Tab-separated table of N, CA and C in Angstrom:
chain	number	residue	atom	x	y	z
A	1	UNK	N	198.253	142.471	-27.237
A	1	UNK	CA	197.094	142.145	-26.813
A	1	UNK	C	196.996	140.326	-26.790
A	2	UNK	N	196.209	140.098	-25.827
A	2	UNK	CA	196.102	138.438	-25.656
A	2	UNK	C	195.278	137.899	-26.745
A	3	UNK	N	194.997	136.672	-26.809
A	3	UNK	CA	194.779	135.988	-27.882
A	3	UNK	C	193.335	135.696	-27.525
A	4	UNK	N	192.174	136.505	-27.788
A	4	UNK	CA	190.828	136.286	-27.296
A	4	UNK	C	190.141	135.222	-27.877
A	5	UNK	N	190.468	134.805	-29.100
A	5	UNK	CA	189.913	133.810	-29.762
A	5	UNK	C	190.180	132.478	-29.180
A	6	UNK	N	191.397	132.326	-28.629
A	6	UNK	CA	191.699	131.047	-27.658
A	6	UNK	C	190.982	130.889	-26.518
A	7	UNK	N	190.814	132.132	-26.265
A	7	UNK	CA	189.970	132.181	-24.825
A	7	UNK	C	188.631	131.819	-24.790
A	8	UNK	N	188.010	132.604	-25.774
A	8	UNK	CA	186.759	132.247	-26.194
A	8	UNK	C	186.488	130.488	-26.411
A	9	UNK	N	187.041	130.177	-27.165
A	9	UNK	CA	187.071	128.693	-27.389
A	9	UNK	C	187.192	128.002	-26.359
A	10	UNK	N	187.889	128.151	-25.408
A	10	UNK	CA	188.319	127.230	-24.075
A	10	UNK	C	187.203	127.670	-23.402
A	11	UNK	N	186.688	128.733	-23.124
A	11	UNK	CA	185.404	128.856	-22.451
A	11	UNK	C	184.369	128.209	-22.731
A	12	UNK	N	184.075	128.109	-24.187
A	12	UNK	CA	182.998	127.582	-24.803
A	12	UNK	C	182.911	126.034	-24.493
A	13	UNK	N	184.213	125.527	-24.286
A	13	UNK	CA	184.363	124.146	-24.287
A	13	UNK	C	184.149	123.834	-22.651
A	14	UNK	N	184.548	124.737	-21.774
A	14	UNK	CA	183.960	124.772	-20.524
A	14	UNK	C	182.314	124.492	-20.249
A	15	UNK	N	181.876	125.351	-20.802
A	15	UNK	CA	180.339	125.541	-20.913
A	15	UNK	C	179.757	124.343	-21.509
A	16	UNK	N	180.295	123.976	-22.151
A	16	UNK	CA	179.688	122.717	-23.072
A	16	UNK	C	179.962	121.237	-22.403
A	17	UNK	N	181.155	121.323	-21.643
A	17	UNK	CA	181.521	120.099	-20.945
A	17	UNK	C	180.570	119.632	-19.839
A	18	UNK	N	180.569	118.383	-19.654
A	18	UNK	CA	179.414	117.776	-18.469
A	18	UNK	C	179.999	118.066	-17.120
A	19	UNK	N	179.364	118.754	-16.026
A	19	UNK	CA	179.763	118.991	-14.969
A	19	UNK	C	180.292	117.964	-13.973
A	20	UNK	N	181.226	118.176	-13.391
A	20	UNK	CA	181.897	116.932	-12.535
A	20	UNK	C	181.118	116.867	-11.324
A	21	UNK	N	180.795	115.496	-10.788
A	21	UNK	CA	180.050	115.163	-9.612
A	21	UNK	C	180.370	116.049	-8.571
A	22	UNK	N	179.644	116.613	-7.523
A	22	UNK	CA	179.957	117.184	-6.362
A	22	UNK	C	180.277	116.085	-5.267
A	23	UNK	N	181.051	116.188	-4.266
A	23	UNK	CA	180.985	115.520	-3.274
A	23	UNK	C	181.088	114.143	-3.240
A	24	UNK	N	181.195	113.287	-2.292
A	24	UNK	CA	181.377	111.983	-2.255
A	24	UNK	C	180.249	111.165	-2.832
A	25	UNK	N	180.860	109.939	-3.262
A	25	UNK	CA	179.730	108.946	-3.762
A	25	UNK	C	178.997	108.397	-2.595
A	26	UNK	N	177.599	108.257	-2.994
A	26	UNK	CA	176.563	107.632	-2.073
A	26	UNK	C	177.263	106.468	-1.353
A	27	UNK	N	177.420	105.962	-0.142
A	27	UNK	CA	177.581	104.984	0.581
A	27	UNK	C	176.879	103.762	0.363
A	28	UNK	N	175.703	103.864	0.295
A	28	UNK	CA	174.663	102.804	-0.008
A	28	UNK	C	174.693	102.395	-1.476
A	29	UNK	N	175.011	103.301	-2.547
A	29	UNK	CA	175.410	103.131	-3.810
A	29	UNK	C	176.611	102.182	-3.908
A	30	UNK	N	177.695	102.510	-3.157
A	30	UNK	CA	178.965	101.613	-3.279
A	30	UNK	C	178.549	100.550	-2.688
A	31	UNK	N	178.012	100.333	-1.747
A	31	UNK	CA	177.730	98.786	-1.476
A	31	UNK	C	176.694	97.954	-2.154
A	32	UNK	N	175.660	98.718	-2.950
A	32	UNK	CA	175.200	98.159	-3.926
A	32	UNK	C	175.811	97.633	-5.055
A	33	UNK	N	176.804	98.438	-5.253
A	33	UNK	CA	177.873	97.810	-6.442
A	33	UNK	C	178.536	96.894	-6.103
A	34	UNK	N	179.048	96.688	-4.748
A	34	UNK	CA	179.799	95.517	-4.463
A	34	UNK	C	179.261	94.304	-3.995
A	35	UNK	N	177.724	94.283	-4.366
A	35	UNK	CA	177.184	92.917	-3.946
A	35	UNK	C	176.663	92.077	-5.418
A	36	UNK	N	176.643	90.833	-5.064
A	36	UNK	CA	176.329	90.135	-6.517
A	36	UNK	C	174.804	90.544	-6.411
A	37	UNK	N	174.093	89.964	-7.893
A	37	UNK	CA	173.069	90.333	-8.333
A	37	UNK	C	171.633	90.374	-7.503
A	38	UNK	N	171.597	89.052	-7.044
A	38	UNK	CA	170.627	88.681	-5.994
A	38	UNK	C	170.268	89.118	-4.970
A	39	UNK	N	171.551	89.538	-4.148
A	39	UNK	CA	171.665	89.986	-2.751
A	39	UNK	C	171.407	91.593	-3.329
A	40	UNK	N	171.959	92.225	-4.334
A	40	UNK	CA	171.704	93.648	-4.512
A	40	UNK	C	170.123	93.958	-4.758
A	41	UNK	N	169.421	92.936	-5.252
A	41	UNK	CA	168.123	93.265	-5.484
A	41	UNK	C	167.178	93.022	-4.318
A	42	UNK	N	167.640	92.058	-3.451
A	42	UNK	CA	167.053	92.141	-1.900
A	42	UNK	C	167.245	93.382	-1.327
A	43	UNK	N	168.544	93.809	-1.219
A	43	UNK	CA	168.886	95.120	-0.624
A	43	UNK	C	167.944	96.274	-1.174
A	44	UNK	N	167.726	96.271	-2.394
A	44	UNK	CA	167.051	97.452	-3.124
A	44	UNK	C	165.405	97.218	-2.701
A	45	UNK	N	165.118	95.851	-2.765
A	45	UNK	CA	163.658	95.664	-2.235
A	45	UNK	C	163.273	95.986	-0.946
A	46	UNK	N	164.131	95.941	0.036
A	46	UNK	CA	164.241	96.488	1.396
A	46	UNK	C	164.310	97.961	1.590
A	47	UNK	N	165.012	98.651	0.846
A	47	UNK	CA	165.213	99.865	0.592
A	47	UNK	C	163.950	100.752	0.027
A	48	UNK	N	162.980	99.849	-0.758
A	48	UNK	CA	161.901	100.340	-1.095
A	48	UNK	C	160.690	100.148	-0.413
A	49	UNK	N	160.975	99.573	0.919
A	49	UNK	CA	159.962	99.062	1.833
A	49	UNK	C	159.669	100.347	2.986
A	50	UNK	N	158.614	101.131	2.913
A	50	UNK	CA	158.799	102.002	4.036
A	50	UNK	C	158.466	101.473	5.392
A	51	UNK	N	158.070	100.166	5.608
A	51	UNK	CA	157.807	99.802	6.823
A	51	UNK	C	159.087	99.411	7.590
A	52	UNK	N	160.225	99.181	6.877
A	52	UNK	CA	161.341	98.885	7.562
A	52	UNK	C	162.230	100.197	7.531
A	53	UNK	N	162.452	100.529	8.714
A	53	UNK	CA	163.452	101.820	8.964
A	53	UNK	C	164.772	102.055	8.446
A	54	UNK	N	165.222	102.682	8.044
A	54	UNK	CA	166.672	103.320	7.529
A	54	UNK	C	167.516	102.643	8.723
A	55	UNK	N	167.486	102.931	10.084
A	55	UNK	CA	168.178	102.447	11.144
A	55	UNK	C	168.253	100.875	11.110
A	56	UNK	N	167.182	100.157	10.840
A	56	UNK	CA	167.111	98.658	10.764
A	56	UNK	C	167.818	98.271	9.646
A	57	UNK	N	167.813	99.123	8.461
A	57	UNK	CA	168.611	98.520	7.209
A	57	UNK	C	169.997	98.970	7.474
A	58	UNK	N	170.524	99.964	8.261
A	58	UNK	CA	171.962	100.289	8.544
A	58	UNK	C	172.421	99.248	9.379
A	59	UNK	N	171.685	98.901	10.404
A	59	UNK	CA	172.309	98.121	11.391
A	59	UNK	C	172.564	96.765	10.601
A	60	UNK	N	171.600	96.166	9.857
A	60	UNK	CA	171.647	94.937	9.138
A	60	UNK	C	172.769	94.841	8.194
A	61	UNK	N	173.125	95.954	7.640
A	61	UNK	CA	174.435	96.049	6.861
A	61	UNK	C	175.470	96.172	7.446
A	62	UNK	N	175.496	96.857	8.542
A	62	UNK	CA	176.588	97.014	9.684
A	62	UNK	C	176.972	95.477	9.907
A	63	UNK	N	176.126	94.793	10.422
A	63	UNK	CA	176.148	93.502	10.737
A	63	UNK	C	176.681	92.449	9.914
A	64	UNK	N	176.569	92.776	8.566
A	64	UNK	CA	177.228	92.071	7.620
A	64	UNK	C	178.534	92.584	7.063
A	65	UNK	N	179.096	93.401	7.761
A	65	UNK	CA	180.368	94.035	7.543
A	65	UNK	C	180.431	95.267	6.486
A	66	UNK	N	179.329	95.935	6.218
A	66	UNK	CA	179.608	97.091	5.500
A	66	UNK	C	179.309	98.313	6.776
A	67	UNK	N	180.182	99.397	6.267
A	67	UNK	CA	180.169	100.474	7.099
A	67	UNK	C	179.189	101.504	6.444
A	68	UNK	N	178.173	101.811	7.199
A	68	UNK	CA	177.216	102.904	6.617
A	68	UNK	C	176.341	103.057	7.963
A	69	UNK	N	175.777	104.480	7.714
A	69	UNK	CA	175.051	104.763	9.055
A	69	UNK	C	173.575	105.256	8.406
A	70	UNK	N	172.722	105.092	9.564
A	70	UNK	CA	171.107	105.354	9.176
A	70	UNK	C	171.022	106.799	8.163
A	71	UNK	N	171.738	107.594	8.780
A	71	UNK	CA	171.248	109.010	7.807
A	71	UNK	C	171.525	108.668	6.449
A	72	UNK	N	172.873	108.217	6.147
A	72	UNK	CA	173.220	107.650	4.634
A	72	UNK	C	172.154	106.795	3.764
A	73	UNK	N	171.496	105.858	4.432
A	73	UNK	CA	170.580	105.025	3.984
A	73	UNK	C	169.190	105.802	3.838
A	74	UNK	N	168.994	106.499	4.788
A	74	UNK	CA	167.859	107.501	4.675
A	74	UNK	C	167.933	108.649	3.533
A	75	UNK	N	169.200	109.160	3.213
A	75	UNK	CA	169.423	109.884	2.280
A	75	UNK	C	169.268	109.251	0.798
A	76	UNK	N	169.699	107.909	0.756
A	76	UNK	CA	169.643	106.967	-0.298
A	76	UNK	C	168.209	106.571	-0.724
A	77	UNK	N	167.436	106.754	0.348
A	77	UNK	CA	165.930	106.119	-0.054
A	77	UNK	C	165.072	107.919	-0.547
A	78	UNK	N	165.788	108.817	-0.406
A	78	UNK	CA	165.605	109.824	-1.003
A	78	UNK	C	165.879	110.306	-2.278
A	79	UNK	N	166.813	109.169	-2.901
A	79	UNK	CA	167.288	109.784	-4.114
A	79	UNK	C	166.301	110.382	-5.379
A	80	UNK	N	167.004	111.276	-6.007
A	80	UNK	CA	166.343	111.978	-7.016
A	80	UNK	C	165.449	113.128	-6.251
A	81	UNK	N	165.330	113.156	-5.165
A	81	UNK	CA	164.963	114.584	-4.435
A	81	UNK	C	166.241	115.468	-4.389
A	82	UNK	N	165.476	116.654	-3.799
A	82	UNK	CA	166.497	117.744	-3.446
A	82	UNK	C	167.188	117.296	-2.146
A	83	UNK	N	166.887	116.583	-1.447
A	83	UNK	CA	167.610	116.173	-0.112
A	83	UNK	C	168.160	114.703	-0.176
A	84	UNK	N	168.117	114.269	-1.435
A	84	UNK	CA	168.848	112.947	-1.601
A	84	UNK	C	169.938	112.770	-2.138
A	85	UNK	N	170.411	111.533	-2.285
A	85	UNK	CA	171.719	111.356	-2.955
A	85	UNK	C	171.683	111.320	-4.512
A	86	UNK	N	172.826	111.215	-5.097
A	86	UNK	CA	172.838	111.272	-6.376
A	86	UNK	C	172.563	110.139	-7.282
A	87	UNK	N	172.514	108.856	-6.990
A	87	UNK	CA	171.910	107.858	-7.434
A	87	UNK	C	170.711	107.783	-8.121
A	88	UNK	N	170.631	106.963	-9.413
A	88	UNK	CA	169.678	107.174	-10.108
A	88	UNK	C	168.323	106.449	-9.222
A	89	UNK	N	167.051	107.133	-9.429
A	89	UNK	CA	165.907	106.378	-8.735
A	89	UNK	C	165.639	105.086	-9.586
């Protein structure tokens, strides 16, 4: 008969382990991590300004050499929601 104690212990370890992140990392989050502190804060301020569209932000980031699309910016703006990215709010 198989060793069920070892199996039970291994399954318990799996259940207690933190879950691995699913899917690719947020593009906007990666860009923010690459920026210096003052530029990062300015981008965060713009992201939190509803009057500026996600398309405008994406176009500006693209113009500065960052590869990002407007839907990724919109998803990052919804972070913390069920249809947003996994970045902390």
